[in-house]
PDB file of C-alpha atoms in Angstrom:
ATOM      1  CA  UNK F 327      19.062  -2.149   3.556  1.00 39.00           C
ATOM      2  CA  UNK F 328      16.073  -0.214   3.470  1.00 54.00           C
ATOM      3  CA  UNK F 329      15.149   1.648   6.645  1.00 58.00           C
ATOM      4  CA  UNK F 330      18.197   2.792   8.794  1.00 59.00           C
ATOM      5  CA  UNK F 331      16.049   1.110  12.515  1.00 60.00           C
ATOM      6  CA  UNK F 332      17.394  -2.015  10.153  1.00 61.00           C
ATOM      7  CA  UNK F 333      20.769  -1.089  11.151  1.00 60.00           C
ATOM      8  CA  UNK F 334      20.560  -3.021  14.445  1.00 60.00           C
ATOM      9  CA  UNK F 335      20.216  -5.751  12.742  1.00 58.00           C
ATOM     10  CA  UNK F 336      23.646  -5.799  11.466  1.00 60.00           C
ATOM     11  CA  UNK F 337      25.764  -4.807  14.147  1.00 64.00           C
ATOM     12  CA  UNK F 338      28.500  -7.697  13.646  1.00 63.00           C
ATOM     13  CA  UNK F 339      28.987  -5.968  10.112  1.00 66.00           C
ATOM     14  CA  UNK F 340      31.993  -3.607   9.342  1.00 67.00           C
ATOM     15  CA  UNK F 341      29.993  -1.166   7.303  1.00 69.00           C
ATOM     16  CA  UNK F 342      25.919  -0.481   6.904  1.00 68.00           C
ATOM     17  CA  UNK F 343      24.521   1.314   3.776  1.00 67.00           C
ATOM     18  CA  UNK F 344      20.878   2.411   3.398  1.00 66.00           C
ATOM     19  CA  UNK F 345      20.321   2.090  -0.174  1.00 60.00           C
ATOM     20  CA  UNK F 346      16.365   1.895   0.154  1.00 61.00           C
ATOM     21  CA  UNK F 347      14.704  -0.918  -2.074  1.00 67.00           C
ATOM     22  CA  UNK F 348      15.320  -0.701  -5.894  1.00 60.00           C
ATOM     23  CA  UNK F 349      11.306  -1.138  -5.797  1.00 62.00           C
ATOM     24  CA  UNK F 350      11.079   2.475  -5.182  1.00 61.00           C
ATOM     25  CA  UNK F 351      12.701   3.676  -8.156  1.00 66.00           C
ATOM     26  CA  UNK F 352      10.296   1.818 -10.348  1.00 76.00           C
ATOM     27  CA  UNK F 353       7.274   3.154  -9.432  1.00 77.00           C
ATOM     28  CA  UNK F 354       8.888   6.929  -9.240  1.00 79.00           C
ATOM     29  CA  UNK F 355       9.760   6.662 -12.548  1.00 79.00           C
ATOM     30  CA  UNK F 356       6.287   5.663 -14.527  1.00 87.00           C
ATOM     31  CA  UNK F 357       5.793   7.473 -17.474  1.00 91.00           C
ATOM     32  CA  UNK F 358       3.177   9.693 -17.352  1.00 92.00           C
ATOM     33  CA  UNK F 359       1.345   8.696 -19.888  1.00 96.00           C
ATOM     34  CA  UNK F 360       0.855   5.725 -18.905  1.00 94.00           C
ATOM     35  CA  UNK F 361      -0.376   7.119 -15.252  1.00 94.00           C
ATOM     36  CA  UNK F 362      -2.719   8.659 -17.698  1.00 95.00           C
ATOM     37  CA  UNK F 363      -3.883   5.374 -19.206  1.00 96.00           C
ATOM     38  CA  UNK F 364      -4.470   4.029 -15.460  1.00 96.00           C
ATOM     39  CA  UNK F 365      -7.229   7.028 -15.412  1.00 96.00           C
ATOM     40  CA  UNK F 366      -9.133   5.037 -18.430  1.00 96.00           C
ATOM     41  CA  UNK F 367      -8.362   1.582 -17.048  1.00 96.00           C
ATOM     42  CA  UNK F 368      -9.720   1.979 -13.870  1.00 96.00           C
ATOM     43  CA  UNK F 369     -12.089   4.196 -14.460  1.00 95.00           C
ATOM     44  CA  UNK F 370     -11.077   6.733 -12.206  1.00 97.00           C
ATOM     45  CA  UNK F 371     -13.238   9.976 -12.434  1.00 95.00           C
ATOM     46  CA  UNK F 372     -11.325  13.643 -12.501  1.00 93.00           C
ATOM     47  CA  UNK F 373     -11.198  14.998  -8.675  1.00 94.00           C
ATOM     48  CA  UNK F 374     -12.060  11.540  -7.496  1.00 97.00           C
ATOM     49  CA  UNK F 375     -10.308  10.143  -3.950  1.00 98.00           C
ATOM     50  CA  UNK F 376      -9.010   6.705  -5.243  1.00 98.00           C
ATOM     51  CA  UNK F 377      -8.462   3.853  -2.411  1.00 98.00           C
ATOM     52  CA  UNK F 378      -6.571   0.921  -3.541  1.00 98.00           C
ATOM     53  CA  UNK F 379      -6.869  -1.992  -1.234  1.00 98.00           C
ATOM     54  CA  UNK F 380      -5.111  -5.266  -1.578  1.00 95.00           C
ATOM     55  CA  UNK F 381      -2.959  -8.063   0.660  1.00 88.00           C
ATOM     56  CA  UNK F 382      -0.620  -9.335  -1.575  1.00 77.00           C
ATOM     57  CA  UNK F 383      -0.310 -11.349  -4.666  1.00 71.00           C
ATOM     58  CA  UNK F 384      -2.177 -14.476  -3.536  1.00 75.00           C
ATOM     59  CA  UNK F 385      -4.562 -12.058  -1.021  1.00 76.00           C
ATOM     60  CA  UNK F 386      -5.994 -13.280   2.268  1.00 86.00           C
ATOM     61  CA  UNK F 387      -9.268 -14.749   2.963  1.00 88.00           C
ATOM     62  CA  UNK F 388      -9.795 -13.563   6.211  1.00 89.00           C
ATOM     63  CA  UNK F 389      -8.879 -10.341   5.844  1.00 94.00           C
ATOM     64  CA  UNK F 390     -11.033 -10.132   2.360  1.00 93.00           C
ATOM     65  CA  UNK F 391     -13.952 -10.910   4.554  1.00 93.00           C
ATOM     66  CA  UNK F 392     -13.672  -7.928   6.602  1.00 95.00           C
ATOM     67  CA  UNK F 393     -12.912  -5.423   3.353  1.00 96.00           C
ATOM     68  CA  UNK F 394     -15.916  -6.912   2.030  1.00 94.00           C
ATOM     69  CA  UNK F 395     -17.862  -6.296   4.817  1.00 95.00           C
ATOM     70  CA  UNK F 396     -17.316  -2.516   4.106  1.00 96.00           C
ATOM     71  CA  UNK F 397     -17.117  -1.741   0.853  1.00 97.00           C
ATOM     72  CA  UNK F 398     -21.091  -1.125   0.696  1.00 96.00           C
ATOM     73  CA  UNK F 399     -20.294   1.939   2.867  1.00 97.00           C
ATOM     74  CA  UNK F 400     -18.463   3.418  -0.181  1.00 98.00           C
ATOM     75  CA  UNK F 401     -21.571   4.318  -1.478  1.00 97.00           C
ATOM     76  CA  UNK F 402     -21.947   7.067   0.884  1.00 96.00           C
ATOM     77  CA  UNK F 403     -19.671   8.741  -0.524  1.00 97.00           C
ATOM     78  CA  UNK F 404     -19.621   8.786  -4.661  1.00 96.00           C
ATOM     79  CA  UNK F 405     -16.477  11.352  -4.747  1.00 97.00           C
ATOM     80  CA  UNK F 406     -14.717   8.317  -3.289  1.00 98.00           C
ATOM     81  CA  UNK F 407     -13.129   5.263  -5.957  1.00 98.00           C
ATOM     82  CA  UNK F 408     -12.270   2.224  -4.317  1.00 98.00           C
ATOM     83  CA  UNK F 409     -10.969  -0.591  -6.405  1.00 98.00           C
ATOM     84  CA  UNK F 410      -9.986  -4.207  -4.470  1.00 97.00           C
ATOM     85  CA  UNK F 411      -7.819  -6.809  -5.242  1.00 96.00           C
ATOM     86  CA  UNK F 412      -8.575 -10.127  -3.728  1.00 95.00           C
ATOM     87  CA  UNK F 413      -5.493 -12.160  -5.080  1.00 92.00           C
ATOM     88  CA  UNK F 414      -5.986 -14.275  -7.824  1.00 91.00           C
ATOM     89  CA  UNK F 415      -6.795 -17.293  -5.485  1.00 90.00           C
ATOM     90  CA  UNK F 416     -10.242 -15.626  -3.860  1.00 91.00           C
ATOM     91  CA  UNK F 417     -11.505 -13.907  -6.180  1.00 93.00           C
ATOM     92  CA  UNK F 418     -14.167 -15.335  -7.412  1.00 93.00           C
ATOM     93  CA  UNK F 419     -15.524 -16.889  -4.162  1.00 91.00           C
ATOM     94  CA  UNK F 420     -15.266 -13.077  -2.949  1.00 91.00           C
ATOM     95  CA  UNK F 421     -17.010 -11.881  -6.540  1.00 90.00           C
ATOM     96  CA  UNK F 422     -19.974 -14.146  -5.754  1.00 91.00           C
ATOM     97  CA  UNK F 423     -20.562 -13.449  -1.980  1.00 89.00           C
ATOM     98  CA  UNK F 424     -20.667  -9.354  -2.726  1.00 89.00           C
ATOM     99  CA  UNK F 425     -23.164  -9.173  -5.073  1.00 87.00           C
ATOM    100  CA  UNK F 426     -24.315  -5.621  -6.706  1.00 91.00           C
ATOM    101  CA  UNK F 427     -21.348  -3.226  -5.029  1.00 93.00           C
ATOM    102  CA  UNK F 428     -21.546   0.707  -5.645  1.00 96.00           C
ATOM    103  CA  UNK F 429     -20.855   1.874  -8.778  1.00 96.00           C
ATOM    104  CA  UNK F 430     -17.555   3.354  -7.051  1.00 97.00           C
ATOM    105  CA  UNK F 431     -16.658  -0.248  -5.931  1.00 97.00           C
ATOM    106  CA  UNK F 432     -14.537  -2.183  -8.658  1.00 96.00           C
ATOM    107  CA  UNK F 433     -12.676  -5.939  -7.517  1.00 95.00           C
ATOM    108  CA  UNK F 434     -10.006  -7.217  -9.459  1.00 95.00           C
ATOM    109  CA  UNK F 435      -8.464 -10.633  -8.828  1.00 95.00           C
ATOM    110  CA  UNK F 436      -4.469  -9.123  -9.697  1.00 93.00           C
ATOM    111  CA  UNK F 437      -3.075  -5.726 -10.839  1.00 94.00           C
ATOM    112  CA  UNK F 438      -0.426  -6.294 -13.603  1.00 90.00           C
ATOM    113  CA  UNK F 439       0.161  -2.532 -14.141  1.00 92.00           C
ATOM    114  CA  UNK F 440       0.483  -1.161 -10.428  1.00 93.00           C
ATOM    115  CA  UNK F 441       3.104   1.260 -11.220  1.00 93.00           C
ATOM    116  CA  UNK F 442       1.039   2.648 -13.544  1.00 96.00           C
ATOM    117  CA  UNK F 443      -2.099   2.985 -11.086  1.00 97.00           C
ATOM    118  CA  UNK F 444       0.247   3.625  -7.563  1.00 96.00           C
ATOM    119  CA  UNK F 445       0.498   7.590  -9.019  1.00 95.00           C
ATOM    120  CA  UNK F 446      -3.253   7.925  -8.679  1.00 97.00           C
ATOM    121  CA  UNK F 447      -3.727   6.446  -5.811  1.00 98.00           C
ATOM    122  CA  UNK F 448      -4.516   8.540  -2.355  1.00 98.00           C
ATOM    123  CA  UNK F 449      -4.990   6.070   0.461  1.00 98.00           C
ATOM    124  CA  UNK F 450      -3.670   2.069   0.438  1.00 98.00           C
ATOM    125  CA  UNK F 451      -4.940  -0.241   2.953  1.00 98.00           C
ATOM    126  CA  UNK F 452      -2.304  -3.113   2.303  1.00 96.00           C
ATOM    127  CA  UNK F 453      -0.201  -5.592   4.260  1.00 95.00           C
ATOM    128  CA  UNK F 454       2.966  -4.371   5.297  1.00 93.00           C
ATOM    129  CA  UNK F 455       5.856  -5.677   2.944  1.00 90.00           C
ATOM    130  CA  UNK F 456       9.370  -4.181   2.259  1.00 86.00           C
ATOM    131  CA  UNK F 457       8.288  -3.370  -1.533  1.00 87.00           C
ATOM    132  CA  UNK F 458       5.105  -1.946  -0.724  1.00 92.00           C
ATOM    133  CA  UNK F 459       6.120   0.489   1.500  1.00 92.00           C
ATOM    134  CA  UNK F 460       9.258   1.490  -0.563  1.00 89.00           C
ATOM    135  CA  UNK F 461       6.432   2.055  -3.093  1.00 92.00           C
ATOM    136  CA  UNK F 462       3.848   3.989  -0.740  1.00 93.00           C
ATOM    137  CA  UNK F 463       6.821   6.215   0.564  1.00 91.00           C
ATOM    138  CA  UNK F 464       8.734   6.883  -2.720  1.00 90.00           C
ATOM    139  CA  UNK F 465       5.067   8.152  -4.161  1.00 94.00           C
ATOM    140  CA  UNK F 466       4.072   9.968  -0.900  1.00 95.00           C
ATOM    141  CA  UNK F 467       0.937   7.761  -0.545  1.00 97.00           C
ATOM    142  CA  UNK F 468      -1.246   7.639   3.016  1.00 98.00           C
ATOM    143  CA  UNK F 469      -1.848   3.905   3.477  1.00 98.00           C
ATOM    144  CA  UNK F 470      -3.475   1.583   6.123  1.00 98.00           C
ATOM    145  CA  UNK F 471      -1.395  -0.969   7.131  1.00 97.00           C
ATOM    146  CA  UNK F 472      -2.534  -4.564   8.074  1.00 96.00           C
ATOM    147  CA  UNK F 473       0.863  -6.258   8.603  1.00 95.00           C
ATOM    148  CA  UNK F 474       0.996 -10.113   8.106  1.00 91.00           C
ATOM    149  CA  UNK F 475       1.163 -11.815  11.402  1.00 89.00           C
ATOM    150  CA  UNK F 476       2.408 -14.912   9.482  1.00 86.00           C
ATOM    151  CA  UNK F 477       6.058 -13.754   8.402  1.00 84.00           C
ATOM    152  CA  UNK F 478       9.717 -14.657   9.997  1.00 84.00           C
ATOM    153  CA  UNK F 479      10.185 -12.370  13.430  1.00 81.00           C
ATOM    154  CA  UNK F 480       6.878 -10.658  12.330  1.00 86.00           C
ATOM    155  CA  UNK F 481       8.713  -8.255  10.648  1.00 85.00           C
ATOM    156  CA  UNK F 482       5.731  -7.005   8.507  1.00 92.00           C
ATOM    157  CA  UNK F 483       4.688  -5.148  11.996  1.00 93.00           C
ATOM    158  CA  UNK F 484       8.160  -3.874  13.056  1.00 90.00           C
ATOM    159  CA  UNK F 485       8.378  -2.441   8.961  1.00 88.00           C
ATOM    160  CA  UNK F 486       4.798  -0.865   9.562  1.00 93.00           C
ATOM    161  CA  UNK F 487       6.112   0.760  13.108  1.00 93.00           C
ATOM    162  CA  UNK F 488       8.781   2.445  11.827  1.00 89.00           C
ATOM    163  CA  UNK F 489       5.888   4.575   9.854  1.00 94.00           C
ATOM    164  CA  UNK F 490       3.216   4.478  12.091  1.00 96.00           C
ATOM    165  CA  UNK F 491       5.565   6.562  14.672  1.00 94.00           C
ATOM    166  CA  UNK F 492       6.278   9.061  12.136  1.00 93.00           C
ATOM    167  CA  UNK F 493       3.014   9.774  11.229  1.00 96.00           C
ATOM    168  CA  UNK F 494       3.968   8.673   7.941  1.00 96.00           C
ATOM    169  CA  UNK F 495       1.050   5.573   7.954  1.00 97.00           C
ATOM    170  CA  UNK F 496      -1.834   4.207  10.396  1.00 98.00           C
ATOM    171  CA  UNK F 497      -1.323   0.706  11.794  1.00 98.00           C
ATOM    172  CA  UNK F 498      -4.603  -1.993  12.502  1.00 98.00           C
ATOM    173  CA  UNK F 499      -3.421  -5.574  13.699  1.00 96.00           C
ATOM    174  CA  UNK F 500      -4.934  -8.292  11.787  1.00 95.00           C
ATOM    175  CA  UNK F 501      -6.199  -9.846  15.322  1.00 96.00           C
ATOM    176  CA  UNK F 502      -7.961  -6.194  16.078  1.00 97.00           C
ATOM    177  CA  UNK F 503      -9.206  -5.844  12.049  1.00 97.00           C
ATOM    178  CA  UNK F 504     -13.012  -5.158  11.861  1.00 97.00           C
ATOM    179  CA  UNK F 505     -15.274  -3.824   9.033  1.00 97.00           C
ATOM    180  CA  UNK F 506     -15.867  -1.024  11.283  1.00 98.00           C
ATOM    181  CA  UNK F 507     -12.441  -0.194  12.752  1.00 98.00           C
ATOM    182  CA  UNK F 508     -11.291  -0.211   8.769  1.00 98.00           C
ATOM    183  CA  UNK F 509     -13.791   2.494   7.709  1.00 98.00           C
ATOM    184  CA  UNK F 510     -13.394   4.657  10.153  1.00 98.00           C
ATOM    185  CA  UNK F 511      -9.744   5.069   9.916  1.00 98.00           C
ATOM    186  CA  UNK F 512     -10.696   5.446   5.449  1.00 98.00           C
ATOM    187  CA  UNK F 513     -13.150   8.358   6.721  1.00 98.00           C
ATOM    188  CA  UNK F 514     -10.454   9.773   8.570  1.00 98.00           C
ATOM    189  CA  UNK F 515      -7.533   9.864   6.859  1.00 98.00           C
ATOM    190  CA  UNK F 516      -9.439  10.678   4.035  1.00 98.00           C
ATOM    191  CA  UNK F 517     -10.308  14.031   5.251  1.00 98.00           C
ATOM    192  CA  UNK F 518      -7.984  16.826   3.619  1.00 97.00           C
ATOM    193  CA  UNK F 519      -5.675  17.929   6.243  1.00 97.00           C
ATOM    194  CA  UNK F 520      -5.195  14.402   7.714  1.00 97.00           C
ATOM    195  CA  UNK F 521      -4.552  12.942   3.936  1.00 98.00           C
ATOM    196  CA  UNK F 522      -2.211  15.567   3.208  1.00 97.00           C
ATOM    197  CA  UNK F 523      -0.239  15.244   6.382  1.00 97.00           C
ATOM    198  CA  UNK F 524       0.086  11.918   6.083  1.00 97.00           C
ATOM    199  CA  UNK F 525       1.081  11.809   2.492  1.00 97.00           C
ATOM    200  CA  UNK F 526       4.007  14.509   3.262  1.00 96.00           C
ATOM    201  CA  UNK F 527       5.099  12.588   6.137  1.00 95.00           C
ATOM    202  CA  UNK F 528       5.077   9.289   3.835  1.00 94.00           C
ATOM    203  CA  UNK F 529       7.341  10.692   1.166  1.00 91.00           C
ATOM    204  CA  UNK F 530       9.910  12.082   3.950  1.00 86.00           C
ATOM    205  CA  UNK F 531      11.075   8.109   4.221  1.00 84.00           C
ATOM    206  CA  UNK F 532      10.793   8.204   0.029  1.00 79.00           C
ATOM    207  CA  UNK F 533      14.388   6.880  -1.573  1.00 68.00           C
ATOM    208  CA  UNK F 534      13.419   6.964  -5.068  1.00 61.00           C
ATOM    209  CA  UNK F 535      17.156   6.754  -5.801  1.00 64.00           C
ATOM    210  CA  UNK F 536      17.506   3.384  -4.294  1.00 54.00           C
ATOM    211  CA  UNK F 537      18.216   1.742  -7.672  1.00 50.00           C
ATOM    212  CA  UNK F 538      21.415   3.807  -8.269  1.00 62.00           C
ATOM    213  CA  UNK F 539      22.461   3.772  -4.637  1.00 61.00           C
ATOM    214  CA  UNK F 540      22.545  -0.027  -4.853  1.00 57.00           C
ATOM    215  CA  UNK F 541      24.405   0.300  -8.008  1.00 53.00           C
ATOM    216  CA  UNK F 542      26.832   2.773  -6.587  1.00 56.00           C
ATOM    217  CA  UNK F 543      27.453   0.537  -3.333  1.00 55.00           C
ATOM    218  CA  UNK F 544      27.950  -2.664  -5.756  1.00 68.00           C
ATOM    219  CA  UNK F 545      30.283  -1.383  -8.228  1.00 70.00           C
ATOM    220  CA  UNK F 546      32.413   0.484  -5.232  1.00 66.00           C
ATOM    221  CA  UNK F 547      32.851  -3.283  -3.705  1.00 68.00           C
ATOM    222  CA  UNK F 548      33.761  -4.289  -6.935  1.00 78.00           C
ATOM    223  CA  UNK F 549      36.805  -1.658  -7.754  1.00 76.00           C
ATOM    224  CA  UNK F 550      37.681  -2.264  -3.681  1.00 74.00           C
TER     225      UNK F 550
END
């Protein structure tokens, strides 16, 4: 299990563990050189804010339409690096209707290296899945959340609570999403005090251990 509000879930069982989500352990173990090499790859400029954005392997059309709609406004700010994954699926349909973007601007239709990137990254504006935020807390990264309305017991929303009442991440329903609502909470949580905040209150949830925890928990069932 991976966040202890899960624990209601399970009342009928005799014993609950948190072990957090092996996915954490991953990312909080990248080498740093190759964090180093995700500077190059991304072209990612020293003392540059970097904004990942992205909904998932296979991405979302709708809510592509509404990052689109913003990513001009990047240009206002050139200390800013925003790169965009559009899943594989929409990418180039989303290529074509942008255009010229701001030389800050990058899309991408897949990341293969994300652990390598994650380190870099200040702000994610993502959907809300158990791996990603096991990734965004283990790093200590401020994030946007956009939880998937189309997921069993709309979990994606209850995950993205459990953060969004610490502090620890800012919530926008996919029903309430707008190009406008988006960038204002980027401007915001982008400015120093509110980023660094956030990013504290993100890694408090962190279990970057959660690959030996599991293993512990496993192997004491086993000898049992």
């Amino acid at each position: 299990m991976c966040f202890p509000e899960s624990e209601r879930h399970f009342r009928g069982a005799r014993r609950v563990v948190v072990t957090g989500n092996p996915r954490a352990s991953e990312v909080a173990s990248v080498d740093p050189a190759a964090k180093r090499r995700a500077l190059d790859t991304y072209r990612i400029l020293h003392g540059q804010k970097v904004v990942l954005i992205f909904t998932g392997s296979r991405g979302s059309e709708s809510v592509n339409q509404k990052i689109a709609q913003m990513l001009p406004r990047f240009a206002e700010h050139p200390d800013w690096r925003c790169l965009f994954v559009t899943g594989e699926a929409h990418y180039e349909k989303t290529r074509r209707e942008l255009g010229d973007l701001p030389q800050n601007v990058s899309i991408h239709p897949f990341i293969s290296d994300m652990p390598s990137l994650l380190p870099n990254v200040d702000l994610i504006v993502s959907r809300a899945g158990s791996s990603t935020l096991a990734e965004i807390c283990a790093l200590g990264i401020a994030s946007i959340l956009i939880p998937s309305p189309y997921v069993t017991a709309n979990h994606q929303e209850e995950n993205a609570r459990n953060l969004v009442h610490a502090g620890a991440a800012a919530m926008i329903r996919e029903q309430d999403l707008t190009a406008d609502l988006l960038w204002d909470g980027v401007v915001e949580l982008l400015k120093p005090e509110k980023l660094a905040a956030m990013k504290k209150r993100a890694k408090s949830f962190g279990q970057p251990e959660a690959v030996q925890r599991l293993y512990d928990v496993v192997m004491a069932a086993v000898r049992s």
